[in-house]
GROMACS .gro file of C-alpha atoms in nm:
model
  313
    1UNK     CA    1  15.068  10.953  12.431
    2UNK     CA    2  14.914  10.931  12.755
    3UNK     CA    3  14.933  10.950  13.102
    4UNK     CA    4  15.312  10.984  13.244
    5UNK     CA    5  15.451  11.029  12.892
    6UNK     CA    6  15.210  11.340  12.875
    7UNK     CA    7  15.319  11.466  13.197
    8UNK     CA    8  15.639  11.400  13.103
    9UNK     CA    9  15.621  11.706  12.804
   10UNK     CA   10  15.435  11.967  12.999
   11UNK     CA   11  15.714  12.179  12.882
   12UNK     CA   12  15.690  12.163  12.559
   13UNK     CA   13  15.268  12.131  12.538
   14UNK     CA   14  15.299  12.504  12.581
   15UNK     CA   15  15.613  12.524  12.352
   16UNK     CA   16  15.407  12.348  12.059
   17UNK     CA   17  15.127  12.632  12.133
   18UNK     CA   18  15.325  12.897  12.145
   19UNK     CA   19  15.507  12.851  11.840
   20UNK     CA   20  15.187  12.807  11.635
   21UNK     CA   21  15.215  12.468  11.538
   22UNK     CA   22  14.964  12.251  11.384
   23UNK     CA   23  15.033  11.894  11.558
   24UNK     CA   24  14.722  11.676  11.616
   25UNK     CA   25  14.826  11.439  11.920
   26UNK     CA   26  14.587  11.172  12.020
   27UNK     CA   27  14.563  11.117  12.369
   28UNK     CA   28  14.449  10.819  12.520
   29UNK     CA   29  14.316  10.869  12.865
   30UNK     CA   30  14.510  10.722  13.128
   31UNK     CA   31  14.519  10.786  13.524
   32UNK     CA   32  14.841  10.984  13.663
   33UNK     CA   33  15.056  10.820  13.946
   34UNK     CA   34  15.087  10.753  14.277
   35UNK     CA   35  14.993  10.494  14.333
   36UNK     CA   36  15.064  10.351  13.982
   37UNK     CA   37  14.768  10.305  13.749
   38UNK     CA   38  14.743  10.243  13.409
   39UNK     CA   39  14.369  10.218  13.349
   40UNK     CA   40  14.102  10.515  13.230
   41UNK     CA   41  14.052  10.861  13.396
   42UNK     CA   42  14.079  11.253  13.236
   43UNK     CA   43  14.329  11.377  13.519
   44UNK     CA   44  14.642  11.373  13.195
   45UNK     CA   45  14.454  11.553  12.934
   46UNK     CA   46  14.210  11.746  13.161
   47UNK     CA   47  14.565  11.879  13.301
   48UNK     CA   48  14.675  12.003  13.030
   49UNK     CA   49  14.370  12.191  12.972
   50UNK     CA   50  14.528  12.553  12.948
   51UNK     CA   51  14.831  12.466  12.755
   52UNK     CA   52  14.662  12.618  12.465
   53UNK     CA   53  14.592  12.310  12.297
   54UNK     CA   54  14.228  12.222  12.083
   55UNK     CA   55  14.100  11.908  12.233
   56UNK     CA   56  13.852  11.735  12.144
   57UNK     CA   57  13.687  11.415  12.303
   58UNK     CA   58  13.572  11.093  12.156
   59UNK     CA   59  13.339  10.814  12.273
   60UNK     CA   60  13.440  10.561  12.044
   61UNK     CA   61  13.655  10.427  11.828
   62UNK     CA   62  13.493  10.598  11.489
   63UNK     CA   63  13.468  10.929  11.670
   64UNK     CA   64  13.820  10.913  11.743
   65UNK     CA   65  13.944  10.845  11.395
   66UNK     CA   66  13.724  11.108  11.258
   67UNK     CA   67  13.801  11.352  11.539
   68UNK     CA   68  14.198  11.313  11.397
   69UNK     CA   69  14.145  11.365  11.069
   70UNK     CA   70  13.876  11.686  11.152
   71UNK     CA   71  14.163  11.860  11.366
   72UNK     CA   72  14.392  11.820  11.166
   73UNK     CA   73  14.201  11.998  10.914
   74UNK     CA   74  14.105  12.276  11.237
   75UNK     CA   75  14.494  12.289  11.360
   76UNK     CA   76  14.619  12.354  11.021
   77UNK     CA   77  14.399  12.724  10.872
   78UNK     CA   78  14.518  12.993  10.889
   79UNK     CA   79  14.318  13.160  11.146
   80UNK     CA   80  14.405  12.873  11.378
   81UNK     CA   81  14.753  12.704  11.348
   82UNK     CA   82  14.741  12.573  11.714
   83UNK     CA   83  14.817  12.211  11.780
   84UNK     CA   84  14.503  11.951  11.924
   85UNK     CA   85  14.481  11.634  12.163
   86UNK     CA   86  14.244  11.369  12.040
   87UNK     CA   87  14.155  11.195  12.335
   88UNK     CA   88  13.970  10.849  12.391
   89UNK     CA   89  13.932  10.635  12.669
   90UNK     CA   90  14.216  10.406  12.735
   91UNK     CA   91  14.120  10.029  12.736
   92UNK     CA   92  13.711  10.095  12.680
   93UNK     CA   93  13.821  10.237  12.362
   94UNK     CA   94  14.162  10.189  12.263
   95UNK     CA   95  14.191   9.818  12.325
   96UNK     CA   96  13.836   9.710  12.206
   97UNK     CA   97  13.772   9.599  11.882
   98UNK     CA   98  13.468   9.724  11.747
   99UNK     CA   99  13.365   9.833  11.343
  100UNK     CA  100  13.509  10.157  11.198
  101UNK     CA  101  13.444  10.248  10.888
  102UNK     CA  102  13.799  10.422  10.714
  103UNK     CA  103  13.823  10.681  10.419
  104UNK     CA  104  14.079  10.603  10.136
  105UNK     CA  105  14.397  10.828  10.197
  106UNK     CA  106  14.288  11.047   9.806
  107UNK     CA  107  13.967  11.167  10.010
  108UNK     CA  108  14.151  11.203  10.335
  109UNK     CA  109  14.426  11.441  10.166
  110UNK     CA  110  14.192  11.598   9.963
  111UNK     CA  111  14.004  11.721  10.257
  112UNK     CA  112  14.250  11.837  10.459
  113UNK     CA  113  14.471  11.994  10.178
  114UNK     CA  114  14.824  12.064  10.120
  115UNK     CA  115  15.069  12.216  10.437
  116UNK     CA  116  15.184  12.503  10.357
  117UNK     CA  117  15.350  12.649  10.632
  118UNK     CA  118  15.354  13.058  10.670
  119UNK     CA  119  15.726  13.028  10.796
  120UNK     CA  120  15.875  12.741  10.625
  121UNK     CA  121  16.250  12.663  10.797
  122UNK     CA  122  16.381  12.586  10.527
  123UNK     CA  123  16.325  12.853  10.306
  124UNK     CA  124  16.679  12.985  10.286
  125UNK     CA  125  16.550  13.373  10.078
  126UNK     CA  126  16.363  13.366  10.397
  127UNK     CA  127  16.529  13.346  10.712
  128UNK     CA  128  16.348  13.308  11.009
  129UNK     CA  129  16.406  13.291  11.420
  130UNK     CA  130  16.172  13.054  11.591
  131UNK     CA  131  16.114  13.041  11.973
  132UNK     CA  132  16.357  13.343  12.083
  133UNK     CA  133  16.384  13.508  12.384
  134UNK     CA  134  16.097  13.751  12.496
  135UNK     CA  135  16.079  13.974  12.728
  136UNK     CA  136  15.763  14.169  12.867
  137UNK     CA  137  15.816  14.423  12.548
  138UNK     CA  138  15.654  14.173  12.307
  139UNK     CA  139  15.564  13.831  12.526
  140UNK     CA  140  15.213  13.965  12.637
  141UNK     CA  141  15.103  14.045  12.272
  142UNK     CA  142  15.213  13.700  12.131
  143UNK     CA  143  14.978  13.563  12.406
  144UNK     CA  144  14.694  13.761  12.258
  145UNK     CA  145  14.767  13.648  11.930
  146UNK     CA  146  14.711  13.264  12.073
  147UNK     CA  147  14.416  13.371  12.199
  148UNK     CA  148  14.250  13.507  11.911
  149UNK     CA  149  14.379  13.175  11.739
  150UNK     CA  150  14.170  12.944  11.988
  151UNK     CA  151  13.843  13.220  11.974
  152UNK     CA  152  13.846  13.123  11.548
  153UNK     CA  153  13.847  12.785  11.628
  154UNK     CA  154  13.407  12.747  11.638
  155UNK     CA  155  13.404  12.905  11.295
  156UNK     CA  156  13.651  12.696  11.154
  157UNK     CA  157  13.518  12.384  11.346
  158UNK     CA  158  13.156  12.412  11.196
  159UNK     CA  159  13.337  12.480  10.858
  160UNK     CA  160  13.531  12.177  10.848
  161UNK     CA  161  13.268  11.979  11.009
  162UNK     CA  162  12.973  12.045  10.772
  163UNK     CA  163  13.263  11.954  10.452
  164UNK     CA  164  13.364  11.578  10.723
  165UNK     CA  165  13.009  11.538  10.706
  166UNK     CA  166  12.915  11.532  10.347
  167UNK     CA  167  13.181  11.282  10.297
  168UNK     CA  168  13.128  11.059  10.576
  169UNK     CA  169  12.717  11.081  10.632
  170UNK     CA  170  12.806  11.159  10.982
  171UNK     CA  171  12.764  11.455  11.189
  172UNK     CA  172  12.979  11.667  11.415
  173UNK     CA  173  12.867  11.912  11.634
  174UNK     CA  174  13.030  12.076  11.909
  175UNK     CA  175  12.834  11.872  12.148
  176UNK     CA  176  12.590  11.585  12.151
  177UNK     CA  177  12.255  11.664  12.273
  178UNK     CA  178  12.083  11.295  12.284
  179UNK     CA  179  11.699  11.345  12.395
  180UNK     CA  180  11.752  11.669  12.537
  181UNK     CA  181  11.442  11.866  12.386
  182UNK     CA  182  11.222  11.804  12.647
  183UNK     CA  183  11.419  11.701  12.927
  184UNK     CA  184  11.408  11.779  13.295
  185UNK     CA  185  11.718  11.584  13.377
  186UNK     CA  186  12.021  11.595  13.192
  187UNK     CA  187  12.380  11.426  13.246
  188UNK     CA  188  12.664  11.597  13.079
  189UNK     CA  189  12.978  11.391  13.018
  190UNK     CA  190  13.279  11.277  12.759
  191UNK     CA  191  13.413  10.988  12.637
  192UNK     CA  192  13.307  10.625  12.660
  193UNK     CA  193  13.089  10.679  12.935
  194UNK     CA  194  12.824  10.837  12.706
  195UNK     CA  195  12.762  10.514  12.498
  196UNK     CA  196  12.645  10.383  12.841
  197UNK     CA  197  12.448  10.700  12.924
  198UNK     CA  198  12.273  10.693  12.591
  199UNK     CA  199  12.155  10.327  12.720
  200UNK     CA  200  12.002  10.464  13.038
  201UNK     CA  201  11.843  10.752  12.847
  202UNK     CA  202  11.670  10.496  12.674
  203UNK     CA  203  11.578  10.278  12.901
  204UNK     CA  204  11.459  10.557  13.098
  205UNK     CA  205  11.227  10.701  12.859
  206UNK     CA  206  11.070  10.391  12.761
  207UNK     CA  207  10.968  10.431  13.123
  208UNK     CA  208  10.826  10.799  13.030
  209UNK     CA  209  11.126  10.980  13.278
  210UNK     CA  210  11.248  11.292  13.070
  211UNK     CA  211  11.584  11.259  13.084
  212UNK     CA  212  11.864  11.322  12.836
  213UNK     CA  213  12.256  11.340  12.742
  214UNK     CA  214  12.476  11.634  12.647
  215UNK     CA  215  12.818  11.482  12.493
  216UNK     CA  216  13.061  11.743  12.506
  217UNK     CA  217  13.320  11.688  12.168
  218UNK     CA  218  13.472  11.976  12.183
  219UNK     CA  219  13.621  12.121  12.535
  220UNK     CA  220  13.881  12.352  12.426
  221UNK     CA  221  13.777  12.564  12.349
  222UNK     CA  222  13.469  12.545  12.517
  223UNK     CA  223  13.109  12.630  12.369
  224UNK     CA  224  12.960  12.822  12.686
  225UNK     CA  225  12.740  13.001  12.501
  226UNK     CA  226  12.577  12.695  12.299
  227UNK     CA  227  12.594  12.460  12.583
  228UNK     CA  228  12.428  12.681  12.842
  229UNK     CA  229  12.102  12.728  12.555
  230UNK     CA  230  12.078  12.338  12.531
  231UNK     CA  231  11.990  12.312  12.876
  232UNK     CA  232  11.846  12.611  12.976
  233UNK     CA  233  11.522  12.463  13.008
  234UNK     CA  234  11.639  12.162  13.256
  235UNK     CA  235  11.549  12.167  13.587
  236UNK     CA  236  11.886  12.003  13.671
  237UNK     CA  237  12.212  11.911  13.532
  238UNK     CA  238  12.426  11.656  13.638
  239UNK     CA  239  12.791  11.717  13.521
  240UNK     CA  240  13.021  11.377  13.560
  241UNK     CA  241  13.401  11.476  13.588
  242UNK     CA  242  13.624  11.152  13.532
  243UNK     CA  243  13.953  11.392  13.705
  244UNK     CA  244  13.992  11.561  14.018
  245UNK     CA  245  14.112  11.944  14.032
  246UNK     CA  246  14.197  11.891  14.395
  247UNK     CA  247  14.086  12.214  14.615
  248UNK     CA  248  13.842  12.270  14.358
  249UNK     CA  249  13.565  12.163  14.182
  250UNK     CA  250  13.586  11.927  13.859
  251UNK     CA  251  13.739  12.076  13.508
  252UNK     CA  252  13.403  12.007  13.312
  253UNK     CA  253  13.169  12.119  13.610
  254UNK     CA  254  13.371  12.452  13.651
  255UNK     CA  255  13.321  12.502  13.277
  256UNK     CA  256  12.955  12.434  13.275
  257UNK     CA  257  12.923  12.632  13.618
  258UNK     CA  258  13.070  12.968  13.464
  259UNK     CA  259  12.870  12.899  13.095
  260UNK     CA  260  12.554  12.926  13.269
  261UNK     CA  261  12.650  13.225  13.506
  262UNK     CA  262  12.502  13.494  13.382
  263UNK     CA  263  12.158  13.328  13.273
  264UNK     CA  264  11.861  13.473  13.436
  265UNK     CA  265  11.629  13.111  13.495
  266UNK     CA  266  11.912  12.857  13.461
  267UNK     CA  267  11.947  12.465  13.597
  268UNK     CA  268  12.058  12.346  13.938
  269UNK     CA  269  12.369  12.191  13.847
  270UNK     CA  270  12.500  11.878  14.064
  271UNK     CA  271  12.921  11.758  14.044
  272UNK     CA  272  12.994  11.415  14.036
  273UNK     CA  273  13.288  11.242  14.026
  274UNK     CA  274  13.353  10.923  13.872
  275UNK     CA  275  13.599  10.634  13.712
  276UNK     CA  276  13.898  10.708  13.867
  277UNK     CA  277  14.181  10.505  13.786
  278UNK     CA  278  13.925  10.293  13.567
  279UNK     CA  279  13.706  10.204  13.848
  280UNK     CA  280  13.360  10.069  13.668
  281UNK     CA  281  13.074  10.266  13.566
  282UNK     CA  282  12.740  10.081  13.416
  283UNK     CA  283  12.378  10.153  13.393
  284UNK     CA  284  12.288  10.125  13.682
  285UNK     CA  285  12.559  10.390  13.835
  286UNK     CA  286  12.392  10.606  13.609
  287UNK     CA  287  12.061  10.552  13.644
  288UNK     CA  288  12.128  10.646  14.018
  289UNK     CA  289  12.261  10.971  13.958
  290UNK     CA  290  11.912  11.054  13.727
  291UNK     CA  291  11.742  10.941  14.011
  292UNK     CA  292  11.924  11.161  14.276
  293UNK     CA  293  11.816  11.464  14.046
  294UNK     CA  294  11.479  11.517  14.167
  295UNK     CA  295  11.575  11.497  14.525
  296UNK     CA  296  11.825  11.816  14.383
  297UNK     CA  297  11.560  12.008  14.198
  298UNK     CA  298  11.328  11.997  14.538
  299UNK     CA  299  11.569  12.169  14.726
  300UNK     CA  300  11.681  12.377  14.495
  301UNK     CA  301  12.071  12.463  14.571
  302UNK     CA  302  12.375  12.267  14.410
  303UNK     CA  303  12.462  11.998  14.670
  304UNK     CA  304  12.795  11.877  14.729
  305UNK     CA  305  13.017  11.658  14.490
  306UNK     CA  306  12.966  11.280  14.524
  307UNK     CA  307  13.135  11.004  14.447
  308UNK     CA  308  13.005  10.742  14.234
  309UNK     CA  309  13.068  10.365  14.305
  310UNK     CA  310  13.330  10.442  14.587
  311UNK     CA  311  13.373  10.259  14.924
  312UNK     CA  312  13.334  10.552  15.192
  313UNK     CA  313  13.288  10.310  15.469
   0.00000   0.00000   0.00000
């Protein structure tokens, strides 16, 4: 699904959490209306963000086919059972043909294993109510319960990532950190627009700039604690929101803002928001915001959000 036709279930997102169950949904990113859009920004998934839902994010077309099959594996143990949104960029990704290379379905089953559900419906020796009324008795600790399902996710995630990866020769982390050892700047983002980042990292180093990329893959639930150690030792972060939380600041910036709270010497971060409603981001948008960073590290306070490639005048 995407967009409107995401919107359209908001209902029932929280239904599917609540009730435990393990349905992997890709999402493919599309702006919300008015005025009517059907083109690339986070506003549907990154508004669903608290519906109790895994999601993880995918900056091409191979990361998004693996990132199915690895949550389905996630969604379904037993210390989990809570259902996950693939997302991808729609258009840059899901309308452009590029290489993916596919398992055979044997492997594919084999990894992810039988279903076995702990409350089959069907079961007729074994009776069950699903989705009854509940009052404030009982509704309060069935929230807990949801909880603790999305806190087991990281150990089941680098479980089922380190078995993907021996079959696949590739890796998945929680996050992406491309040339971030050493680096004073560093751009955080998702999706598509980190295959362009990566480019201006490049291009940037080869001009000795120490700048770097942190891909986030998985944002619910998020890694606070590992993300705010990979760039502890910038002197600022730029963190690119493709969705507006009006009256707020950005989903991914809030996230990044409260990981790093508590740190004693931590980055200056700096919000920007971008590609609404698919409007273009290249290099050289990008390149601008790692050379606004300086600028932000000299005076030393988190400026204001801007806007890139927008017509203010």
């Amino acid at each position: 699904t995407s967009s409107a036709g995401l919107a359209l279930m908001w209902e029932i997102l929280y239904v599917a959490s609540s009730t435990r169950l393990p349905i992997v949904m890709p999402v493919v990113n599309r702006a919300l209306s008015a005025p009517i859009n059907i083109h690339c920004d986070h506003s549907d998934s990154m508004g669903a963000r608290d519906a109790g839902w895994l999601q993880l994010y995918s900056e091409d077309g191979q990361e998004a086919y693996d990132n199915v099959i690895l949550a389905l594996k996630i969604a379904e143990d037993k210390d989990v059972l809570l259902p996950a949104m693939v997302c991808l960029d729609g258009f840059i990704t899901s309308h452009s043909v590029e290489a993916v290379q596919l398992l055979d379905d044997r492997t594919v089953r084999r990894f992810i294993g039988a279903y076995k559900p702990a409350h089959p419906l069907l079961n007729v020796q074994k009776p069950v109510t699903v989705g009854p009324l509940d009052f404030f008795d009982y509704y309060f600790e069935h929230k807990r319960q949801q909880i603790e399902g999305m806190e087991n996710v990281f150990k089941v995630y680098k479980k089922a990532a380190n078995e993907l990866s021996k079959l696949t020769n590739r890796k998945y982390p929680l996050f992406e950190e491309y040339k971030t050892k050493d680096a004073e700047y560093i751009i955080i983002a998702l999706n598509s627009t980190c295959g362009t980042a990566k480019a201006v990292v490049d291009e940037m180093r080869k001009q000795k700039k120490k700048v770097g990329l942190l891909k986030i893959r998985l944002f619910r639930p998020f890694p606070k604690k590992e993300i705010a150690k990979a760039i502890e030792k910038a002197n600022v972060v730029a963190v690119l929101d493709r969705s507006a939380s009006f009256g707020s600041d950005g989903p991914v910036f809030l996230e990044v803002a409260n990981a790093i709270h508590d740190m004693k010497k931590k980055p200056i971060l700096a919000p920007y928001l971008y590609g609404l409603g698919g409007r273009e981001i290249g290099m050289a948008h990008i390149r601008q915001v790692f050379e606004e960073l300086p600028k932000v590290a000299r005076e030393k306070k988190t400026p204001a959000v801007k806007y890139i490639n927008l017509r203010e005048k």
